[in-house]
Amino acid sequence: MEVVETSAQLAAKIKDFKASGKTIGFVPTMGALHQGHLSLVKEAGRLCDVVVVSVFVNPTQFNNPDDLDRYPRDIEKDMALLRQTACELLFVPSVNEVYPEPDTRVFDFGSIDKVMEGQFRPGHFIGVAQVVSRLFDIVRPHKAFFGAKDFQQIAVVREMVRQLNMSVQVVDCPIIREEDGLAMSSRNLLLNDEQRKKAPLIARSLFDSCNFALANGVKETRQMVMDAINASNQLEVEYFEIVDGNTLQPVMLWDDSDYIVGCIAVYAGEIRLIDNVVYKNSMS
Ligand code: AMP
């Protein structure tokens, strides 16, 4: 694995790989890597000849400066983990490298980014679109891999690729969980013991709600999840929405769509965790 810090170096290496007919798979991350990230690297290795991973904590997608300050960073450990994978090129750019000039682009993703994460983290998805489009411009991958844990992010990236007419194929990969069900996340490292003990209640409530949903309506199911999680003194639901998996708009009835997903954001103290569960997907 080669570690590259500049866009020019990375672009030159990728050009050489492409000249020899190789396909490029790209996994953008913010580091503090865990098995969730590594599952994307594995899938990229399965589907592409060369895997490029980036580790870059993107300041423009943090709407809360404290969240950016305390975001976990451990590049040495990240490199050690990636050396055991299919990753061939690791891109670790500085902020100036990604943004030689401040990125003032504004995106409009219609109704997709006005709800849930878009509503509670104003500007977040503009930052995501800025960094992902910039990284796609540098790497020019054939395929890019994203985790379903950030369900809405995938929809936003797909819409961005469509709007900017990019040729990259966006591949989504399943949520990887701890043994107790908690969705793996770099932010889990920030939980104290008490919060960490309670955090699996998020996933457990989502899973339980799939059974509950068989005999109950959307409204009741939504309430059941919020009540179950809020009953813990360590956790507080910020939002839980049951939405159409394509449009991300709330559904009223289970018959409203063939693809229905429940998306949640929960605070454990200052730490914000997200997760989701698929109630219905006629495509799978
Ligand atoms: P992040 O470093 O949090 O920006 O995440 C980088 C990529 O890894 C994103 O596409 C995430 O959706 C994905 N990811 C993070 N956690 C998980 C997980 N538990 N399972 C699968 N993918 C994940």
CSV table of C-alpha atoms in Angstrom, one decimal, residues 2 40 55-56 59-60 73 76 79 89 98 106 112 124 142 163 177 183-184 194 208 211 214 233 236 252 260:
chain,number,residue,atom,x,y,z
A,2,GLU,CA,1.3,3.4,-1.0
A,40,LEU,CA,-16.4,-1.4,1.9
A,55,VAL,CA,-8.9,9.4,5.0
A,56,PHE,CA,-9.9,13.0,5.3
A,59,PRO,CA,-14.4,20.4,7.9
A,60,THR,CA,-17.2,21.6,5.5
A,73,ARG,CA,-8.3,10.6,14.5
A,76,GLU,CA,-1.2,5.2,12.3
A,79,MET,CA,-2.7,2.6,8.0
A,89,LEU,CA,-3.4,3.6,-2.6
A,98,VAL,CA,-8.8,19.2,-1.1
A,106,VAL,CA,-24.1,25.3,-3.1
A,112,ILE,CA,-34.0,14.5,-0.5
A,124,HIS,CA,-24.1,19.0,6.2
A,142,HIS,CA,-15.2,3.6,-11.9
A,163,GLN,CA,-26.7,16.4,-11.4
A,177,ARG,CA,-22.7,-4.1,13.5
A,183,ALA,CA,-24.0,-0.1,14.2
A,184,MET,CA,-20.2,0.4,14.0
A,194,GLU,CA,-22.5,3.9,30.6
A,208,ASP,CA,-38.1,-5.2,17.5
A,211,ASN,CA,-42.0,-7.5,14.3
A,214,LEU,CA,-46.4,-6.6,11.2
A,233,ASN,CA,-31.8,7.8,30.8
A,236,GLU,CA,-32.5,10.8,23.5
A,252,MET,CA,-48.3,7.2,6.4
A,260,ILE,CA,-39.7,1.6,3.4
